[in-house]
XYZ file of C-alpha atoms in Angstrom:
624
model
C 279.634 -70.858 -77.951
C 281.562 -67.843 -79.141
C 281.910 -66.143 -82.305
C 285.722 -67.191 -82.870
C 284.355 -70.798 -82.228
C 282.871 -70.127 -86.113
C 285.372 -68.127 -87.333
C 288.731 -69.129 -88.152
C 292.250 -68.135 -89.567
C 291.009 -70.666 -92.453
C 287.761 -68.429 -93.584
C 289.493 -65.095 -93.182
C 290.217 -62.846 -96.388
C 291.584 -59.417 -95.579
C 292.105 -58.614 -99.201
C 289.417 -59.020 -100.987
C 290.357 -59.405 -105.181
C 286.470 -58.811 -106.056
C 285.228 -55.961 -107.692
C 281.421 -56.608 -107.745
C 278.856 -58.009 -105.704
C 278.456 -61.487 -107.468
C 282.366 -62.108 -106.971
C 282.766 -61.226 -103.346
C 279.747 -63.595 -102.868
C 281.702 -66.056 -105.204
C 285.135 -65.662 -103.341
C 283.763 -66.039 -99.937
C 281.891 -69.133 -100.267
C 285.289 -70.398 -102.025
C 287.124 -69.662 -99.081
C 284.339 -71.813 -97.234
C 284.607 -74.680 -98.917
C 288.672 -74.814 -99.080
C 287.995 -74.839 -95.478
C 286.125 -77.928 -95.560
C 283.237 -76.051 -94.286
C 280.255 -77.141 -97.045
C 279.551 -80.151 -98.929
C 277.798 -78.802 -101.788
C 279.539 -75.675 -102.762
C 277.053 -74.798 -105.632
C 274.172 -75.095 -103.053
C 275.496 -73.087 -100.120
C 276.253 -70.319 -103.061
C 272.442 -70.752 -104.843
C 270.797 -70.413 -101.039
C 273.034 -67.625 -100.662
C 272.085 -66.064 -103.683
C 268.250 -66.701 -102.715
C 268.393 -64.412 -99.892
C 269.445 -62.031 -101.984
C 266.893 -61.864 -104.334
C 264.697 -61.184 -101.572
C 266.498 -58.069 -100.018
C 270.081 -56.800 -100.128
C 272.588 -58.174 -96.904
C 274.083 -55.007 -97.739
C 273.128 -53.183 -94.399
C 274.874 -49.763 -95.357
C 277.486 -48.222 -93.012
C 280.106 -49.999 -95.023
C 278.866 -53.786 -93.656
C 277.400 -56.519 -95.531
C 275.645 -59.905 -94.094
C 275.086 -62.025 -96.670
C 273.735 -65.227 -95.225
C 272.281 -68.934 -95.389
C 271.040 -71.305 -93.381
C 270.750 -74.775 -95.798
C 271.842 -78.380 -95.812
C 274.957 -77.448 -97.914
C 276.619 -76.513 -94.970
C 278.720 -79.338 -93.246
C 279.843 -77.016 -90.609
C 278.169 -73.534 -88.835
C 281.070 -71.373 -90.025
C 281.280 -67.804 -90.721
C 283.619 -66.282 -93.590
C 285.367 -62.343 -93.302
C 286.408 -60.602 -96.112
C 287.419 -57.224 -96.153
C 288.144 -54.518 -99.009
C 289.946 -51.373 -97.741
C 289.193 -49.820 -101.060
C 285.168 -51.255 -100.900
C 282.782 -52.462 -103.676
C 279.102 -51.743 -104.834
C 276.822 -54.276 -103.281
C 273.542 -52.719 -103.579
C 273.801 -51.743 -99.711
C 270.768 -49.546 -98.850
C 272.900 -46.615 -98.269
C 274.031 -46.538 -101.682
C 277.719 -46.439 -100.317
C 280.281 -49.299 -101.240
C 280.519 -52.087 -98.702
C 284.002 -52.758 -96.874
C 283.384 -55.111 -94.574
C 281.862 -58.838 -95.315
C 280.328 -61.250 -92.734
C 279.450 -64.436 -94.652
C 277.350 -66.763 -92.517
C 277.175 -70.184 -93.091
C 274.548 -72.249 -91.151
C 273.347 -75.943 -91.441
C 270.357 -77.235 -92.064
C 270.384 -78.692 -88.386
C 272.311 -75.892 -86.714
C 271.468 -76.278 -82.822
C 270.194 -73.134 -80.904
C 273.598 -72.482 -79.526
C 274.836 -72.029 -83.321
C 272.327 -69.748 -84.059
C 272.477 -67.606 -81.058
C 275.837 -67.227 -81.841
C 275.552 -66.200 -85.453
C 273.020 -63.858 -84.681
C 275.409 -61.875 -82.001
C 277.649 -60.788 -84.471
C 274.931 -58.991 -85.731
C 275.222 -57.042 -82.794
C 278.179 -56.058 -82.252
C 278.829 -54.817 -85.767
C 276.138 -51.856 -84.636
C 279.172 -50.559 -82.723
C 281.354 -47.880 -85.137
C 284.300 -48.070 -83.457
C 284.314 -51.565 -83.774
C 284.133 -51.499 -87.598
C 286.402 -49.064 -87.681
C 288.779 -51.382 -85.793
C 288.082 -53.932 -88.160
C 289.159 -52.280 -90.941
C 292.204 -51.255 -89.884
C 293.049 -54.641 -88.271
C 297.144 -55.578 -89.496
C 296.849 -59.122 -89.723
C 293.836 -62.208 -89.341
C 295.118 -62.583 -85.761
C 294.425 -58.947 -84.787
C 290.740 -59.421 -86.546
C 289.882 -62.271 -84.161
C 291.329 -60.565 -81.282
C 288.990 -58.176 -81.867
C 285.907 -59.414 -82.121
C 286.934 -61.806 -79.471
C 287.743 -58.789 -76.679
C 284.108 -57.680 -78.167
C 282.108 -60.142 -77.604
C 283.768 -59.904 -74.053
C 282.673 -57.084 -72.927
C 279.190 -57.740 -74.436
C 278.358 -60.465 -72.037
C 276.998 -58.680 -69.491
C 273.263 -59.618 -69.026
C 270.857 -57.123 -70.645
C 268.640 -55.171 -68.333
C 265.187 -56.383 -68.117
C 262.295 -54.094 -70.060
C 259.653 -52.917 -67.391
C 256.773 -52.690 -69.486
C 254.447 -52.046 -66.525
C 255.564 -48.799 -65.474
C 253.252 -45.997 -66.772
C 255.700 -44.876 -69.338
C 254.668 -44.484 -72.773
C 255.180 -48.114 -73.915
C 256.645 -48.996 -77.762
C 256.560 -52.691 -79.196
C 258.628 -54.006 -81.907
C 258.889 -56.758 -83.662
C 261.631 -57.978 -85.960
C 261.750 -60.942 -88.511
C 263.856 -61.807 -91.686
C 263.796 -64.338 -94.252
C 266.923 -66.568 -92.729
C 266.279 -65.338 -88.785
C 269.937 -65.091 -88.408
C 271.560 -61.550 -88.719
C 268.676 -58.863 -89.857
C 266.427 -59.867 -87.487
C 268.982 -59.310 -84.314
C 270.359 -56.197 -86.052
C 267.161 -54.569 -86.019
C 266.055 -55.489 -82.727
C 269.381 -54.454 -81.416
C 269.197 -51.380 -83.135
C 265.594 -50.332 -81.710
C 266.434 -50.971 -78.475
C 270.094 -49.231 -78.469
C 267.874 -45.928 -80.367
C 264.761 -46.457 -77.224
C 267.370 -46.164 -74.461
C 269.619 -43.280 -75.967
C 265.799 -41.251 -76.169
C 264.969 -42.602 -72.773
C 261.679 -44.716 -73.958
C 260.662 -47.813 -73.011
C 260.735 -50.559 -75.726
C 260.234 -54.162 -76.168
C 260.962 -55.860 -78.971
C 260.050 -59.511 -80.030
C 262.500 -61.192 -82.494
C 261.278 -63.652 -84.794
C 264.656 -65.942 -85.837
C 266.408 -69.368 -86.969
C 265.360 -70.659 -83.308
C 262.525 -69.759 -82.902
C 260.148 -66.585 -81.090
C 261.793 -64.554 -78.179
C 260.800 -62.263 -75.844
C 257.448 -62.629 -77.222
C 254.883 -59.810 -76.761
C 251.842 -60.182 -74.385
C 248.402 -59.556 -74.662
C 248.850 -56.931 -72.042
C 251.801 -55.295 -73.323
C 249.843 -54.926 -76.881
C 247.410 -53.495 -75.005
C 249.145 -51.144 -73.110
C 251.772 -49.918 -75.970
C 251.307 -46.662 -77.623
C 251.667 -48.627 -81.371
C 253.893 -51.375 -82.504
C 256.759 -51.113 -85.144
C 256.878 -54.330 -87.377
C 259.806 -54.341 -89.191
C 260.099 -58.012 -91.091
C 260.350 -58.989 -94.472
C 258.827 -62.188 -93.664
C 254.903 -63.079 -92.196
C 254.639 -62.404 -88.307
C 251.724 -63.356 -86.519
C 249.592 -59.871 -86.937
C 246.125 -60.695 -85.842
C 247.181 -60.014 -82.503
C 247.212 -56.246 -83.477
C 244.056 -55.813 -84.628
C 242.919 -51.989 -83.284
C 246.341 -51.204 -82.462
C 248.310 -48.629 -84.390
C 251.105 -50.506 -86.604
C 253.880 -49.313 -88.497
C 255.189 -51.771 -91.341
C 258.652 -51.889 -93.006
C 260.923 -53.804 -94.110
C 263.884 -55.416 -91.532
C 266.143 -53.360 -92.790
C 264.281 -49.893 -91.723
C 264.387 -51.583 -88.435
C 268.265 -51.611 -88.557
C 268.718 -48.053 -90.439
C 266.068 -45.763 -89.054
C 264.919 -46.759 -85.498
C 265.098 -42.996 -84.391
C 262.524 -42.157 -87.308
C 260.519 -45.442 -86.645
C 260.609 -44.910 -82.637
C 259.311 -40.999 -83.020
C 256.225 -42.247 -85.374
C 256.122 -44.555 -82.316
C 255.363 -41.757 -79.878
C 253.509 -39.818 -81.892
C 250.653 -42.272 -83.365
C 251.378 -41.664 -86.764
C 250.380 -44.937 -87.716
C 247.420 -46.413 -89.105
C 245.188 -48.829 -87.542
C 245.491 -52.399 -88.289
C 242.443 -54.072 -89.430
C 243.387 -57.613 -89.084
C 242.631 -57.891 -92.832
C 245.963 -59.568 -93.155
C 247.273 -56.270 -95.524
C 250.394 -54.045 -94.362
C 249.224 -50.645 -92.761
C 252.190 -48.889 -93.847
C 253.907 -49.774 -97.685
C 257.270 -48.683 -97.844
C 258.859 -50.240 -101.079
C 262.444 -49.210 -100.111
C 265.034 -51.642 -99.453
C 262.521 -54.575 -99.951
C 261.942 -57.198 -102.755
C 259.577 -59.534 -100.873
C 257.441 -61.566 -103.252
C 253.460 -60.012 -102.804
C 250.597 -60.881 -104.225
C 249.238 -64.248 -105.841
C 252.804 -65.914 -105.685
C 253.292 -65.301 -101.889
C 249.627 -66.053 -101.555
C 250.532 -69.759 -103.765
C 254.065 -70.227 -101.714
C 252.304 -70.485 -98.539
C 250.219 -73.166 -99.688
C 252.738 -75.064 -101.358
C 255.040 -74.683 -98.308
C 252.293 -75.979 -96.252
C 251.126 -78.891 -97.941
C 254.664 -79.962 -99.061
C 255.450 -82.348 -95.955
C 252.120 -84.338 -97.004
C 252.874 -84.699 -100.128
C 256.628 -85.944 -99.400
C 255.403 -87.507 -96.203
C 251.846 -89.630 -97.476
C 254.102 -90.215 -100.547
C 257.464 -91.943 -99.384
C 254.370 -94.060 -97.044
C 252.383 -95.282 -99.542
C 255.235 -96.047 -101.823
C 257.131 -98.526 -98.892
C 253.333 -99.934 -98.384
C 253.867 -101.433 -102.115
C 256.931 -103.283 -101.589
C 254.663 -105.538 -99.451
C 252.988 -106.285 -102.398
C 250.511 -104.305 -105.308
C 247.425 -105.606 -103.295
C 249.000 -106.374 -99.926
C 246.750 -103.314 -98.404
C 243.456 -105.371 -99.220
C 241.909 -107.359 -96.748
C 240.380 -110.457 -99.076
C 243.989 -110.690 -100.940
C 245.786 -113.680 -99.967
C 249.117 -111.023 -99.905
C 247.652 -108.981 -97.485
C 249.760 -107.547 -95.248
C 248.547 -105.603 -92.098
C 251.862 -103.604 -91.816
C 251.598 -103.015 -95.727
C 247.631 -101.368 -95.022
C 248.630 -99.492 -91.958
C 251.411 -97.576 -94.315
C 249.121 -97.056 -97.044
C 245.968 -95.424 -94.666
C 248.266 -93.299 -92.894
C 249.693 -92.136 -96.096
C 247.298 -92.113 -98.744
C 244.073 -91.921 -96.681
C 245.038 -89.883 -94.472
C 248.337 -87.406 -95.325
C 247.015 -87.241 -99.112
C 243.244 -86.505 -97.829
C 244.798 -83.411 -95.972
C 246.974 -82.101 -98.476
C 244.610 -80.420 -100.612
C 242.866 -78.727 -97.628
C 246.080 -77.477 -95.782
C 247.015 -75.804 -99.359
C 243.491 -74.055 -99.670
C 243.524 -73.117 -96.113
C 247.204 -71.553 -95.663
C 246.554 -69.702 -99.448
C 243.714 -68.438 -97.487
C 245.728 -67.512 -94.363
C 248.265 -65.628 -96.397
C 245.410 -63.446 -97.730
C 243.411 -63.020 -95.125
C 245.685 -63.796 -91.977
C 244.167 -66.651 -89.732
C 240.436 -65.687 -89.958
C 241.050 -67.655 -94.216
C 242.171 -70.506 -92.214
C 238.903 -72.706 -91.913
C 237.164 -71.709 -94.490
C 239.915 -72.382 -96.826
C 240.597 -75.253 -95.666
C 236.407 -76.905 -95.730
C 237.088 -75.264 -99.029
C 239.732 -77.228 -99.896
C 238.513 -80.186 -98.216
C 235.139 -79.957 -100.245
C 237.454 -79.855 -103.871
C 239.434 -83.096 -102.454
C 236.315 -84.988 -102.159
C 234.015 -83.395 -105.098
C 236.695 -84.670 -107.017
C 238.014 -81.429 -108.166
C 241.669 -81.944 -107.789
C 244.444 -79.536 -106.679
C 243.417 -77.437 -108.886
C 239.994 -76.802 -106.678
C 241.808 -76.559 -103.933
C 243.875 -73.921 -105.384
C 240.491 -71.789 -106.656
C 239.374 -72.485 -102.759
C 241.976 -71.114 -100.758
C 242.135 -67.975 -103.226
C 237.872 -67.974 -102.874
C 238.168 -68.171 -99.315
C 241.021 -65.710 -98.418
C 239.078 -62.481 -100.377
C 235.800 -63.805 -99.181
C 237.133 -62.851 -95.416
C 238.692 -59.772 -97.024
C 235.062 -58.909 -98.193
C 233.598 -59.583 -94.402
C 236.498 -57.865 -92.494
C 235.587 -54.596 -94.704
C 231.798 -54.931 -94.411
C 231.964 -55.569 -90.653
C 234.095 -53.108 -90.135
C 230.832 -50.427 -90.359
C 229.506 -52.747 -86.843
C 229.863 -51.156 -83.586
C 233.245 -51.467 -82.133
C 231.812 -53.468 -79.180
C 231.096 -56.398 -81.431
C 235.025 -56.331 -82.470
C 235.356 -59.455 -79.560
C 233.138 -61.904 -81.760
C 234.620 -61.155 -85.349
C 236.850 -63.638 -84.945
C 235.198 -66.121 -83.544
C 231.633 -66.407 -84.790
C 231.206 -63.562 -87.371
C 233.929 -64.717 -89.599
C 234.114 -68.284 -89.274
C 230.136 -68.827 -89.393
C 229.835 -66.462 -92.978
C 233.137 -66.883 -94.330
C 232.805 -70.695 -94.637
C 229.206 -70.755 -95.447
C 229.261 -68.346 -98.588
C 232.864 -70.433 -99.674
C 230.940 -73.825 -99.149
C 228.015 -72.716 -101.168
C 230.197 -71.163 -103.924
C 232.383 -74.571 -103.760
C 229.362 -76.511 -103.859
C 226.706 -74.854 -106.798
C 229.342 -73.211 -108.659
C 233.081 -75.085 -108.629
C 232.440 -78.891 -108.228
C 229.808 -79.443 -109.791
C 231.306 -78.491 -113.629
C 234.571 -79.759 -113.218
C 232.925 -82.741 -111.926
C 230.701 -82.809 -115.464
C 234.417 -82.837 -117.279
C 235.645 -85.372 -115.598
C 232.428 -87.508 -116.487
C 232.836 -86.409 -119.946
C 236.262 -86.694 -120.627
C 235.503 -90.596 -119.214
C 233.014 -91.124 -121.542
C 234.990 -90.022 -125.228
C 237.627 -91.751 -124.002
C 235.409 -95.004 -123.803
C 234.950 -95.044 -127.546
C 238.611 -94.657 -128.422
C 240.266 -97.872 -127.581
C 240.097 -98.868 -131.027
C 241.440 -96.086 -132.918
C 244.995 -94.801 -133.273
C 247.107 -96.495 -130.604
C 249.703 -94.270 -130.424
C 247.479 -91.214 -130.110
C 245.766 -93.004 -127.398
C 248.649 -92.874 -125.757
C 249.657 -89.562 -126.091
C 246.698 -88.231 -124.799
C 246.132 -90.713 -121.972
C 249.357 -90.166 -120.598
C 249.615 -86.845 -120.976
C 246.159 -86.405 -119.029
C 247.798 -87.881 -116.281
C 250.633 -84.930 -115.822
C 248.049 -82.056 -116.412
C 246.485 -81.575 -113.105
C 248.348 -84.188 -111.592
C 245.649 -85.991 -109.655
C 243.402 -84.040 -110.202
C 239.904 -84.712 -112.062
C 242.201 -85.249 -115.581
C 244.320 -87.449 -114.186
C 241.769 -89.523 -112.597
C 239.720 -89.866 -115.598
C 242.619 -91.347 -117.297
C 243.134 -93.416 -114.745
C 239.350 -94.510 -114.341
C 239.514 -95.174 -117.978
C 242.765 -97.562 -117.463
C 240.957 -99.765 -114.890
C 238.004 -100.159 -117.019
C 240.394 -101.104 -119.861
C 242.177 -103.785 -117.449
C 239.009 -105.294 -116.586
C 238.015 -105.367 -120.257
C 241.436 -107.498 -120.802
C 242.987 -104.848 -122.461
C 246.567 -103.884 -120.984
C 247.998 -101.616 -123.481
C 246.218 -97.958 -122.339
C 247.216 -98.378 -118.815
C 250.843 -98.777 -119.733
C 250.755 -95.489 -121.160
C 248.639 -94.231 -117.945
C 251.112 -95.583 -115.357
C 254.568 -94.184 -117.773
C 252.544 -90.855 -118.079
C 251.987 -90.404 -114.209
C 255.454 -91.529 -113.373
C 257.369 -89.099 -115.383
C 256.123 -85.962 -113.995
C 257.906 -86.046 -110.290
C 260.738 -88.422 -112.101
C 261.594 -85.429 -114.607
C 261.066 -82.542 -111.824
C 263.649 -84.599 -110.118
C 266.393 -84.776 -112.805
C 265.499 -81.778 -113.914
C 266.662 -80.009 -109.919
C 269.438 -82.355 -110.292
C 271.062 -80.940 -113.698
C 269.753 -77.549 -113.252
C 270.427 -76.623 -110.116
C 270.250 -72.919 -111.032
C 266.921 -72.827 -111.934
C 265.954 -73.957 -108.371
C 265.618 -72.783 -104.761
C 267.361 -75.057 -101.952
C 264.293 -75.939 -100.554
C 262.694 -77.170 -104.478
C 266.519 -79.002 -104.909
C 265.211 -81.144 -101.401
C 262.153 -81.470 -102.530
C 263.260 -83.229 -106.077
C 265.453 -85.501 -104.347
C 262.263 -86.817 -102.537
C 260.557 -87.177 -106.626
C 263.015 -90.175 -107.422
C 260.993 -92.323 -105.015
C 257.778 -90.626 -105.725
C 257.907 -90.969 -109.130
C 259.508 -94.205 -108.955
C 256.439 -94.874 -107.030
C 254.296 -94.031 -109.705
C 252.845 -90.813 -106.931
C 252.234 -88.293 -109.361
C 251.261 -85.771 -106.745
C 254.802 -85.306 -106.509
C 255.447 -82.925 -108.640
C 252.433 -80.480 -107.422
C 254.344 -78.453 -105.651
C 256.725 -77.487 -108.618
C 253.389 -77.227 -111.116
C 251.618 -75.082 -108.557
C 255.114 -72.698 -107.776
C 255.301 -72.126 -111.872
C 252.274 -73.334 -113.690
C 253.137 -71.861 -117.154
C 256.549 -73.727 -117.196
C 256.070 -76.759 -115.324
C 253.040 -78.269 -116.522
C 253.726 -78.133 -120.416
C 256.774 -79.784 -119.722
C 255.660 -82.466 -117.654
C 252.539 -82.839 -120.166
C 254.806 -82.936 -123.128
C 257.659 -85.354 -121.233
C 254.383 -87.452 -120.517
C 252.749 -87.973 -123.584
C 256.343 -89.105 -124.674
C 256.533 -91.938 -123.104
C 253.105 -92.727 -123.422
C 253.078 -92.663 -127.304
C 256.620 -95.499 -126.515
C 254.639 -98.066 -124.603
C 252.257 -98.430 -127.538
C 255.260 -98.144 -130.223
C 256.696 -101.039 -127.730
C 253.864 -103.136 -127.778
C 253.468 -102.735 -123.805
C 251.095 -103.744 -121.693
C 250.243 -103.645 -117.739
C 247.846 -106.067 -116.055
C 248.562 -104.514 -112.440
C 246.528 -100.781 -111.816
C 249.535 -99.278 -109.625
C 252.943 -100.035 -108.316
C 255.163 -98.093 -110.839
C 258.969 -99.554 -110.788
C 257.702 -102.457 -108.409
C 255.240 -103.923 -111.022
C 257.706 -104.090 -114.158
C 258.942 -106.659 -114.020
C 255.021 -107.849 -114.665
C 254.026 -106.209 -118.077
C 253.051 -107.636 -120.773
C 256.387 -107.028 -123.607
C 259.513 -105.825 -123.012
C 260.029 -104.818 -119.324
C 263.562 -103.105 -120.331
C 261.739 -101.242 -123.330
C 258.627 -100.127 -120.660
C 261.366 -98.561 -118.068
C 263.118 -97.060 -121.052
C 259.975 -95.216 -122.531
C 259.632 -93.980 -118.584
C 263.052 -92.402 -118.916
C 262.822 -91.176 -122.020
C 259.861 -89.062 -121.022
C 261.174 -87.932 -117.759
C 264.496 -86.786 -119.302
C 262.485 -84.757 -122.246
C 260.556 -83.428 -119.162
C 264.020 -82.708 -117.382
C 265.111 -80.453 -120.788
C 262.287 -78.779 -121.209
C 262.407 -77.493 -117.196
C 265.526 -76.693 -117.836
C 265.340 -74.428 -120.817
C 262.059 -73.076 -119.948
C 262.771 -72.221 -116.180
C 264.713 -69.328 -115.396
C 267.537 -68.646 -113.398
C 267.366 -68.010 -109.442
C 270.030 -64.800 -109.547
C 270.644 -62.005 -107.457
């Protein structure tokens, strides 16, 4: 596929009316979606505006890329713009920006689509071909050009001989999106390495997927290895070696400085403690610290949650008890749905969170023992919450070993990683997890059961409030499953009215995050605005977990909400007189309460929608 295959006369601007970043980005993706190239205009522009916030597409030399791969694109399309006279858009040369590649790529954009997306990248390295650009008369002379350009770039490029006994530099590249800064930068390196007669490889890390992937050998063999990303790349593999670390965009702007470092060791050695051996602030806004840390959990344990969710909740239309054996609506179908999901995708989530926290601290070495971590918190009843203090626990536990093994001789660097590690790092985690974690929030959890014994027969309405609102404050966690202990004890005693409040309290969390990434779009990424689509049947479901990931990505904000939103339509099923004789089912057992079913559902809303408010006014925007 070629380049003029994406770009059209319809999605060509050569004058540009903007004067400033935010409306070049604004009239682009309006010139997209005239074309009929997105179906959600306000989500192709938020995505765009995502990668933004995580480092300028401003590239310098007059060029920006800004860029998006999401499901608001109907069509792979790219958008030019150009302004003769240029605008400020942060570019990391400081200098205005003439020339604007807008890339638009679906969700499901094929390999072909994204090799092609990425080779304009390329070509743009050329300054005569820029130049050309901007002087181009008319739209047909700009795809003329780029066309006769791509032309002449399709001759095969000449294989690297990494065995010769050359001096021997590795790269690798990697950006957010994997479409345009990743080739630029490889591109870049390698044009640099063969002007200086040096002998590069350089692995790109993009859209689909890892190529020309380094080899043990090669790492062995190179004189030190340039990582230029602004996204994680598998660095374990160069533990001993000399490493330079920058951002992408170094890659594309300095490679003669980078390459020269190269050749001349002036690197540090990485340690394989998962840190960068070279900071370099410039040019890059990539989240660090406890939030990256969190976002790799949550991005990890995400497809459980949706996955184990949607599962469990199709297992109920079979029936509330159709999973149980000695039910006379048992349904084998019905119990095969609700193991997979609930016994099995929901018994790994907590774990896979704990263990990839750990992983982003600690690079692979926090992977097991954040994850028998996390798996001890699931089962000590601890909640997310556990898992959460696990994977953080674990991850600077193996920071603490990699540092105090580091005084061993280097001969025993071969079995760090595979007994020294592994065999203290999950011991000292397990023991911690075990004496010093479970055991006290397990003594809440008992406690919090037992004063709530004694309150059935005070203030109803306060009952509720606080029943329900336990249920959206760790959100299956140890909270939430004393309040929902309490409710079965309360059904079994023949009284119905507390676990009305339980089941509208546990529903409203995921139910609100989902209106709430429905009317306030702004306040979410692309990937949360999926996610909350995904919360209508969770919630629905009465699957609390669903709204995890949003309570673990912003604590302070989320929680309160969905606590407050809770407790709301808790205290309404007791002002309703409701009451529920079934322990789960959410929207499929309704139609069974005891009082109004239409009042039950409308306390349910109520709550989410208060939830929904308070998201949205408390959240804050995702800008540039």
């Amino acid at each position: 596929m070629r380049i003029t295959e994406l770009l059209k006369k319809d999605t060509i601007i050569l004058d540009l009316q903007s004067s400033s970043k935010a409306d070049v980005i604004d009239e682009l993706v309006g010139k997209l979606d005239e074309a009929g190239r997105l179906n959600d205009r306000e989500g192709y522009k938020q995505a765009i505006l995502n990668r933004e916030s995580q480092s300028t597409t401003g590239i310098g030399e007059g060029i920006a890329i800004p860029h998006a791969k999401t499901s608001s694109v109907k069509t792979p399309a790219i958008a030019f713009g150009r302004s003769k006279e240029g605008l400020d858009y942060e570019s990391l040369d400081g200098q205005p920006a003439h020339l604007f590649f807008m890339i638009a790529a679906s969700e499901g954009a094929n390999n072909a689509h994204l090799e092609t997306l990425s080779r304009l990248s390329t070509l743009l390295m050329d300054t005569d071909f820029r130049q050309s650009l901007l002087s181009a008369a008319s739209i047909d002379e700009v795809i003329q050009l780029i066309d006769d350009k791509e032309t002449e770039n399709e001759q095969p490029e000449e294989e690297v001989d990494t065995k010769s006994d050359d001096e021997l530099v590795l790269a690798v590249t990697a950006c957010p999106t994997g479409i345009a800064h990743t080739y630029m930068a490889a591109d870049s390196l390698k044009a640099k390495a063969k002007e200086m007669n040096v002998t590069i490889k350089v692995e790109t890390n993009g859209s689909s997927g890892v190529k020309n992937a380094l080899t043990a050998e090669e790492i062995e063999k190179a004189t030190a290895i340039i990582v230029a990303a602004d996204k994680q790349v598998e660095m374990a593999r160069f533990a001993g070696k000399k490493v330079i670390q920058v951002p992408v965009a170094q890659g594309i702007r300095k490679p003669e400085e980078l390459i020269n470092r190269a050749l001349k060791g002036d690197a540090p050695v990485y340690s394989g403690d998962g840190g960068k051996s070279e900071s370099d602030s410039s040019g890059s806004s990539e989240r660090k610290g406890f939030y990256k840390h969190l976002m790799s959990g949550v991005s990890a344990m995400l497809p459980f949650v949706v996955g184990g969710g949607i599962l469990i909740a199709i297992s109920f239309m079979f029936g509330i008890d159709a999973v149980k054996p000695d039910d006379p609506t048992y349904n084998a179908f019905a119990a095969a749905l609700n193991t997979i999901g609930g016994g099995n995708a929901f018994g790994l989530m907590i774990p896979v969170l704990a263990g990839f926290i750990a992983m982003s601290i600690a690079d692979r070495p926090g992977l097991a023992p954040g994850m028998v971590g996390g798996l001890m918190a699931s089962t000590g009843q601890a909640g997310f919450l556990g898992g959460l203090i696990a994977g953080f626990l674990a991850g600077y536990i193996v920071l603490g070993l990699k540092k105090l093994f580091s005084r061993l001789p280097q001969a025993l660097d071969g079995i760090k990683p595979v007994l020294l590690y592994p065999l203290f790092s999950i011991f000292i985690t397990g023991m911690i997890m075990l004496y010093v974690i479970i055991d006290p929030v397990k003594a809440i959890n008992d406690g919090l059961t037992q004063w709530l014994s004694g309150f059935e027969t005070g203030n109803l309405v306060l009952l509720g409030i606080i029943l329900a609102g336990m249920m959206a404050i760790d959100m299956g966690g140890p909270i939430n499953k004393a309040a929902f202990t309490f409710g079965i004890a309360m059904i079994d005693a023949g009284n119905f009215g507390p676990h009305a409040a339980i089941m509208a309290g546990g529903m409203v969390p995921p139910l609100g995050l989902a209106l709430a990434t429905t009317i306030f779009k702004n306040k979410f990424t692309q990937q949360e605005r999926e996610a909350g689509k995904t919360c209508y049947a969770l919630g629905a479901s009465f699957i609390t977990e669903g709204a995890i990931p949003f309570a673990a990505a912003d604590p302070g904000r989320v929680i309160p909400a969905a606590v407050i939103g809770a407790a709301v339509a808790g205290a309404l099923t007791m002002v309703f007189g409701i009451g529920l004789p079934a322990p789960h089912g959410g929207i499929f057992v309704i139609g069974v309460v005891e009082g109004n079913p239409f009042l039950y559902a409308l306390a349910i809303i109520i709550g989410a929608v208060v939830t929904a408010l308070l998201v949205g006014v408390l959240k804050k925007k995702k800008t540039v």
